[in-house]
Amino acid sequence: MNEQTTRGRLTVIGLGPGSPRQLTPEAHAAIEASSDLFGYGPYLDRIALLPGQTAHRSDNREEIARASAALELAAGGRQVAVVSGGDAGVFAMAAAVCEAIEAGPEAWRELEISIVPGVTAMLAVAASVGAPLGHDFCALSLSDNLKPWETIEQRLRAAASAGFVIAIYNPVSRARPWQLDKAFSILREELPETVPVVFGRAAGRADEKMTLTDLASAEGALADMATCVIVGSLETRTVARNGLPPLVYSPRSAGRPA
């Protein structure tokens, strides 16, 4: 860990999807330079603390409280890191930190703030199966903790009808076991049932599992909260290979007449 300076700093760090190989050198250096690390417990468990570093654990739904506590400590002169899985700016802690700064005291706006990007889940899943994000795509979270389910339904329909490949984050949880099946029902109204669907669980980790199916056969039971689901567009294709896993890709061009 670098020697602490008198001026506090807060760095928001994306740890990647889980494999140490997918932690960027920039993220690794930022972790080592921090005196205090805030995060959801399972994310902090990925980090081997150095002498003098302190971990501050909190529940997954305490993002604003976590961000505020980290900012308060940084305002006191500490070198603070807030960690997220994947990329900190994709459904993660970077937005929570910015939100806390906007609503918080003036001293928080004077802090040095850095956001360190990471490999987000949809990129890791896509790389494991080919190039399903090879053309236009979008990312949607199915969690209705911070937005109404009606908004999620509208966005699913809009994305599918506009021809986007859709990466679905937070597909299911114990409190939301029905939402992914409902999302597939909505998508079947907008897309052919032959569209490829990838269930990417624990991408990059030892227990990684990639399941390829089509929209007709896609069901919520194939996912958990460690899963990112990628639903293809009309153009997304599957290339069969003898004795090898198929490749899923979206062509670089779309919408042109044959």
Tab-separated table of C-alpha atoms in Angstrom:
chain	number	residue	atom	x	y	z
A	1	MET	CA	0.000	0.000	0.000
A	2	ASN	CA	1.336	3.447	-0.886
A	3	GLU	CA	2.088	5.959	1.853
A	4	GLN	CA	-1.057	7.835	2.876
A	5	THR	CA	-1.252	11.499	1.953
A	6	THR	CA	-3.020	14.197	3.943
A	7	ARG	CA	-5.679	14.733	1.296
A	8	GLY	CA	-8.351	12.076	1.118
A	9	ARG	CA	-9.265	10.269	-2.069
A	10	LEU	CA	-11.996	7.879	-3.107
A	11	THR	CA	-11.548	5.338	-5.887
A	12	VAL	CA	-14.399	3.198	-7.202
A	13	ILE	CA	-13.000	-0.060	-8.555
A	14	GLY	CA	-14.454	-2.719	-10.839
A	15	LEU	CA	-13.102	-6.145	-9.847
A	16	GLY	CA	-14.227	-7.945	-13.001
A	17	PRO	CA	-16.541	-10.959	-13.108
A	18	GLY	CA	-14.580	-13.031	-10.600
A	19	SER	CA	-11.400	-14.507	-12.057
A	20	PRO	CA	-8.149	-12.918	-10.830
A	21	ARG	CA	-7.004	-13.044	-14.479
A	22	GLN	CA	-9.731	-10.543	-15.346
A	23	LEU	CA	-8.735	-8.001	-12.697
A	24	THR	CA	-7.026	-5.190	-14.587
A	25	PRO	CA	-3.544	-3.948	-13.598
A	26	GLU	CA	-5.070	-0.509	-12.950
A	27	ALA	CA	-7.610	-2.011	-10.540
A	28	HIS	CA	-4.923	-4.050	-8.785
A	29	ALA	CA	-2.757	-0.958	-8.276
A	30	ALA	CA	-5.729	1.056	-6.999
A	31	ILE	CA	-6.542	-1.638	-4.442
A	32	GLU	CA	-2.963	-1.684	-3.193
A	33	ALA	CA	-2.942	2.121	-2.851
A	34	SER	CA	-6.003	2.152	-0.580
A	35	SER	CA	-6.078	2.269	3.200
A	36	ASP	CA	-9.745	1.281	3.480
A	37	LEU	CA	-11.914	-0.858	1.214
A	38	PHE	CA	-15.708	-0.727	1.238
A	39	GLY	CA	-17.921	-3.275	-0.464
A	40	TYR	CA	-20.397	-6.112	-0.437
A	41	GLY	CA	-18.885	-8.993	1.517
A	42	PRO	CA	-18.447	-11.533	-1.324
A	43	TYR	CA	-16.613	-8.901	-3.396
A	44	LEU	CA	-14.281	-8.026	-0.544
A	45	ASP	CA	-13.589	-11.748	-0.098
A	46	ARG	CA	-11.820	-11.674	-3.477
A	47	ILE	CA	-9.192	-9.293	-2.123
A	48	ALA	CA	-6.158	-10.327	-0.071
A	49	LEU	CA	-5.743	-7.416	2.329
A	50	LEU	CA	-2.296	-5.947	2.817
A	51	PRO	CA	-0.955	-5.014	6.269
A	52	GLY	CA	-2.592	-1.799	7.394
A	53	GLN	CA	-5.646	-2.120	5.142
A	54	THR	CA	-9.155	-2.293	6.615
A	55	ALA	CA	-12.218	-3.877	5.012
A	56	HIS	CA	-15.659	-2.357	5.633
A	57	ARG	CA	-18.398	-4.853	4.747
A	58	SER	CA	-22.057	-4.083	4.109
A	59	ASP	CA	-25.146	-5.742	2.661
A	60	ASN	CA	-25.806	-5.753	-1.063
A	61	ARG	CA	-28.762	-3.358	-0.757
A	62	GLU	CA	-26.903	-0.703	1.237
A	63	GLU	CA	-25.251	1.085	-1.680
A	64	ILE	CA	-25.961	4.690	-0.647
A	65	ALA	CA	-25.064	4.054	2.991
A	66	ARG	CA	-21.843	2.353	1.849
A	67	ALA	CA	-20.977	5.209	-0.492
A	68	SER	CA	-21.682	7.823	2.190
A	69	ALA	CA	-19.555	6.044	4.780
A	70	ALA	CA	-16.686	5.745	2.292
A	71	LEU	CA	-16.934	9.435	1.328
A	72	GLU	CA	-16.988	10.489	4.980
A	73	LEU	CA	-13.815	8.518	5.663
A	74	ALA	CA	-12.127	9.902	2.554
A	75	ALA	CA	-13.056	13.440	3.634
A	76	GLY	CA	-11.105	12.732	6.809
A	77	GLY	CA	-7.932	12.153	4.813
A	78	ARG	CA	-7.998	8.427	4.128
A	79	GLN	CA	-7.269	6.704	0.809
A	80	VAL	CA	-10.549	4.870	0.301
A	81	ALA	CA	-11.699	2.333	-2.272
A	82	VAL	CA	-15.246	1.210	-2.997
A	83	VAL	CA	-15.261	-2.099	-4.869
A	84	SER	CA	-17.842	-3.640	-7.198
A	85	GLY	CA	-17.999	-6.841	-9.170
A	86	GLY	CA	-17.682	-6.466	-12.924
A	87	ASP	CA	-17.469	-2.819	-13.976
A	88	ALA	CA	-18.220	-0.296	-11.242
A	89	GLY	CA	-20.202	1.845	-13.670
A	90	VAL	CA	-22.610	-0.871	-14.854
A	91	PHE	CA	-25.474	-1.379	-12.368
A	92	ALA	CA	-22.932	-0.902	-9.598
A	93	MET	CA	-21.285	1.459	-7.141
A	94	ALA	CA	-20.001	4.304	-9.330
A	95	ALA	CA	-23.518	5.703	-9.783
A	96	ALA	CA	-24.238	5.318	-6.053
A	97	VAL	CA	-21.103	7.288	-5.193
A	98	CYS	CA	-22.040	10.068	-7.617
A	99	GLU	CA	-25.565	10.139	-6.189
A	100	ALA	CA	-24.231	10.400	-2.645
A	101	ILE	CA	-21.864	13.214	-3.628
A	102	GLU	CA	-24.682	15.182	-5.259
A	103	ALA	CA	-26.865	14.910	-2.137
A	104	GLY	CA	-24.074	15.192	0.420
A	105	PRO	CA	-21.990	17.952	2.009
A	106	GLU	CA	-19.799	20.305	-0.009
A	107	ALA	CA	-16.650	18.654	1.359
A	108	TRP	CA	-17.454	15.502	-0.619
A	109	ARG	CA	-17.435	17.450	-3.887
A	110	GLU	CA	-13.886	18.590	-3.170
A	111	LEU	CA	-12.506	15.061	-2.927
A	112	GLU	CA	-10.382	13.489	-5.609
A	113	ILE	CA	-12.646	10.863	-7.176
A	114	SER	CA	-11.437	8.157	-9.570
A	115	ILE	CA	-13.455	5.447	-11.327
A	116	VAL	CA	-11.463	2.377	-12.368
A	117	PRO	CA	-13.234	0.288	-15.045
A	118	GLY	CA	-13.515	-3.475	-14.987
A	119	VAL	CA	-14.668	-6.328	-17.202
A	120	THR	CA	-18.440	-6.426	-16.854
A	121	ALA	CA	-20.434	-9.668	-16.912
A	122	MET	CA	-21.934	-9.282	-20.382
A	123	LEU	CA	-18.460	-8.897	-21.903
A	124	ALA	CA	-17.145	-11.976	-20.130
A	125	VAL	CA	-20.167	-14.053	-21.138
A	126	ALA	CA	-20.022	-12.830	-24.732
A	127	ALA	CA	-16.334	-13.685	-24.991
A	128	SER	CA	-17.017	-17.213	-23.734
A	129	VAL	CA	-19.461	-18.015	-26.540
A	130	GLY	CA	-18.265	-15.931	-29.487
A	131	ALA	CA	-19.422	-12.407	-30.322
A	132	PRO	CA	-23.138	-11.995	-29.593
A	133	LEU	CA	-22.524	-8.284	-28.900
A	134	GLY	CA	-20.886	-7.802	-32.307
A	135	HIS	CA	-23.492	-5.262	-33.394
A	136	ASP	CA	-25.900	-2.942	-31.539
A	137	PHE	CA	-26.850	-4.092	-28.056
A	138	CYS	CA	-28.206	-2.816	-24.760
A	139	ALA	CA	-28.120	-3.871	-21.109
A	140	LEU	CA	-31.172	-4.090	-18.845
A	141	SER	CA	-31.518	-5.000	-15.180
A	142	LEU	CA	-34.604	-6.997	-14.236
A	143	SER	CA	-34.427	-5.798	-10.639
A	144	ASP	CA	-37.425	-3.680	-9.732
A	145	ASN	CA	-35.923	-2.490	-6.456
A	146	LEU	CA	-35.195	0.944	-7.933
A	147	LYS	CA	-37.648	1.129	-10.839
A	148	PRO	CA	-41.179	-0.158	-11.436
A	149	TRP	CA	-41.719	-3.442	-13.232
A	150	GLU	CA	-43.867	-1.629	-15.788
A	151	THR	CA	-40.788	0.340	-16.868
A	152	ILE	CA	-38.818	-2.880	-17.271
A	153	GLU	CA	-41.550	-4.333	-19.487
A	154	GLN	CA	-41.602	-1.201	-21.663
A	155	ARG	CA	-37.841	-1.276	-22.101
A	156	LEU	CA	-37.795	-4.979	-22.959
A	157	ARG	CA	-40.367	-4.460	-25.688
A	158	ALA	CA	-38.629	-1.353	-27.015
A	159	ALA	CA	-35.202	-3.007	-27.119
A	160	ALA	CA	-36.480	-6.159	-28.813
A	161	SER	CA	-38.557	-4.285	-31.401
A	162	ALA	CA	-35.616	-1.971	-32.173
A	163	GLY	CA	-33.363	-4.918	-33.022
A	164	PHE	CA	-30.962	-4.758	-30.074
A	165	VAL	CA	-29.221	-7.764	-28.592
A	166	ILE	CA	-30.206	-7.596	-24.914
A	167	ALA	CA	-27.892	-8.373	-21.997
A	168	ILE	CA	-30.013	-9.037	-18.911
A	169	TYR	CA	-28.501	-8.356	-15.499
A	170	ASN	CA	-30.004	-9.354	-12.124
A	171	PRO	CA	-32.280	-11.886	-13.855
A	172	VAL	CA	-33.680	-13.600	-10.750
A	173	SER	CA	-33.411	-13.638	-6.982
A	174	ARG	CA	-35.156	-15.365	-4.096
A	175	ALA	CA	-37.502	-12.375	-3.874
A	176	ARG	CA	-38.015	-12.217	-7.685
A	177	PRO	CA	-38.290	-15.810	-8.954
A	178	TRP	CA	-40.913	-15.021	-11.616
A	179	GLN	CA	-39.497	-12.040	-13.460
A	180	LEU	CA	-37.178	-13.759	-15.929
A	181	ASP	CA	-39.917	-16.090	-17.164
A	182	LYS	CA	-42.174	-13.061	-17.548
A	183	ALA	CA	-39.421	-11.281	-19.492
A	184	PHE	CA	-39.097	-14.246	-21.864
A	185	SER	CA	-42.878	-14.233	-22.410
A	186	ILE	CA	-42.706	-10.555	-23.366
A	187	LEU	CA	-39.757	-11.131	-25.697
A	188	ARG	CA	-41.560	-13.997	-27.452
A	189	GLU	CA	-44.218	-11.489	-28.453
A	190	GLU	CA	-41.554	-9.362	-30.194
A	191	LEU	CA	-39.021	-11.897	-31.493
A	192	PRO	CA	-38.973	-15.281	-33.254
A	193	GLU	CA	-38.617	-18.196	-30.863
A	194	THR	CA	-35.497	-19.303	-32.751
A	195	VAL	CA	-33.470	-16.335	-31.463
A	196	PRO	CA	-30.396	-17.611	-29.540
A	197	VAL	CA	-30.292	-17.124	-25.783
A	198	VAL	CA	-27.113	-17.525	-23.716
A	199	PHE	CA	-27.161	-18.158	-19.973
A	200	GLY	CA	-23.695	-17.279	-18.701
A	201	ARG	CA	-23.136	-18.240	-15.082
A	202	ALA	CA	-20.012	-17.262	-13.121
A	203	ALA	CA	-18.137	-16.208	-16.253
A	204	GLY	CA	-14.379	-16.539	-15.832
A	205	ARG	CA	-14.570	-18.447	-12.562
A	206	ALA	CA	-13.868	-22.099	-11.815
A	207	ASP	CA	-17.593	-22.896	-11.739
A	208	GLU	CA	-18.354	-21.134	-15.027
A	209	LYS	CA	-21.267	-22.610	-16.962
A	210	MET	CA	-22.467	-21.459	-20.380
A	211	THR	CA	-25.846	-22.723	-21.601
A	212	LEU	CA	-26.997	-22.013	-25.145
A	213	THR	CA	-30.638	-22.420	-26.053
A	214	ASP	CA	-33.291	-20.539	-28.020
A	215	LEU	CA	-36.066	-18.215	-26.961
A	216	ALA	CA	-38.648	-21.003	-27.246
A	217	SER	CA	-36.810	-23.104	-24.645
A	218	ALA	CA	-35.450	-20.339	-22.417
A	219	GLU	CA	-36.728	-20.493	-18.854
A	220	GLY	CA	-35.970	-18.794	-15.578
A	221	ALA	CA	-34.858	-22.030	-13.917
A	222	LEU	CA	-31.639	-21.841	-15.972
A	223	ALA	CA	-30.498	-18.658	-14.174
A	224	ASP	CA	-29.560	-17.387	-10.748
A	225	MET	CA	-28.108	-14.078	-9.513
A	226	ALA	CA	-24.635	-15.140	-10.736
A	227	THR	CA	-26.011	-15.377	-14.285
A	228	CYS	CA	-26.002	-12.830	-17.078
A	229	VAL	CA	-28.446	-13.664	-19.867
A	230	ILE	CA	-27.855	-12.542	-23.448
A	231	VAL	CA	-30.856	-12.598	-25.778
A	232	GLY	CA	-29.954	-12.318	-29.454
A	233	SER	CA	-31.515	-10.144	-32.121
A	234	LEU	CA	-33.027	-11.165	-35.449
A	235	GLU	CA	-29.520	-11.112	-36.960
A	236	THR	CA	-27.747	-13.135	-34.223
A	237	ARG	CA	-26.474	-16.437	-35.576
A	238	THR	CA	-25.199	-19.751	-34.225
A	239	VAL	CA	-22.356	-21.531	-36.028
A	240	ALA	CA	-22.245	-25.292	-35.409
A	241	ARG	CA	-18.754	-26.834	-35.149
A	242	ASN	CA	-17.924	-30.537	-35.274
A	243	GLY	CA	-16.935	-31.683	-31.784
A	244	LEU	CA	-16.618	-28.123	-30.503
A	245	PRO	CA	-19.027	-25.706	-28.821
A	246	PRO	CA	-21.004	-23.584	-31.281
A	247	LEU	CA	-20.126	-19.948	-31.854
A	248	VAL	CA	-22.791	-17.323	-31.266
A	249	TYR	CA	-22.325	-14.013	-33.019
A	250	SER	CA	-24.140	-10.945	-34.261
A	251	PRO	CA	-22.924	-9.839	-37.716
A	252	ARG	CA	-21.203	-6.467	-37.941
A	253	SER	CA	-23.851	-5.191	-40.368
A	254	ALA	CA	-27.610	-5.281	-39.912
A	255	GLY	CA	-30.794	-4.153	-41.601
A	256	ARG	CA	-29.413	-4.115	-45.147
A	257	PRO	CA	-31.506	-5.548	-47.981
A	258	ALA	CA	-30.382	-8.970	-49.153
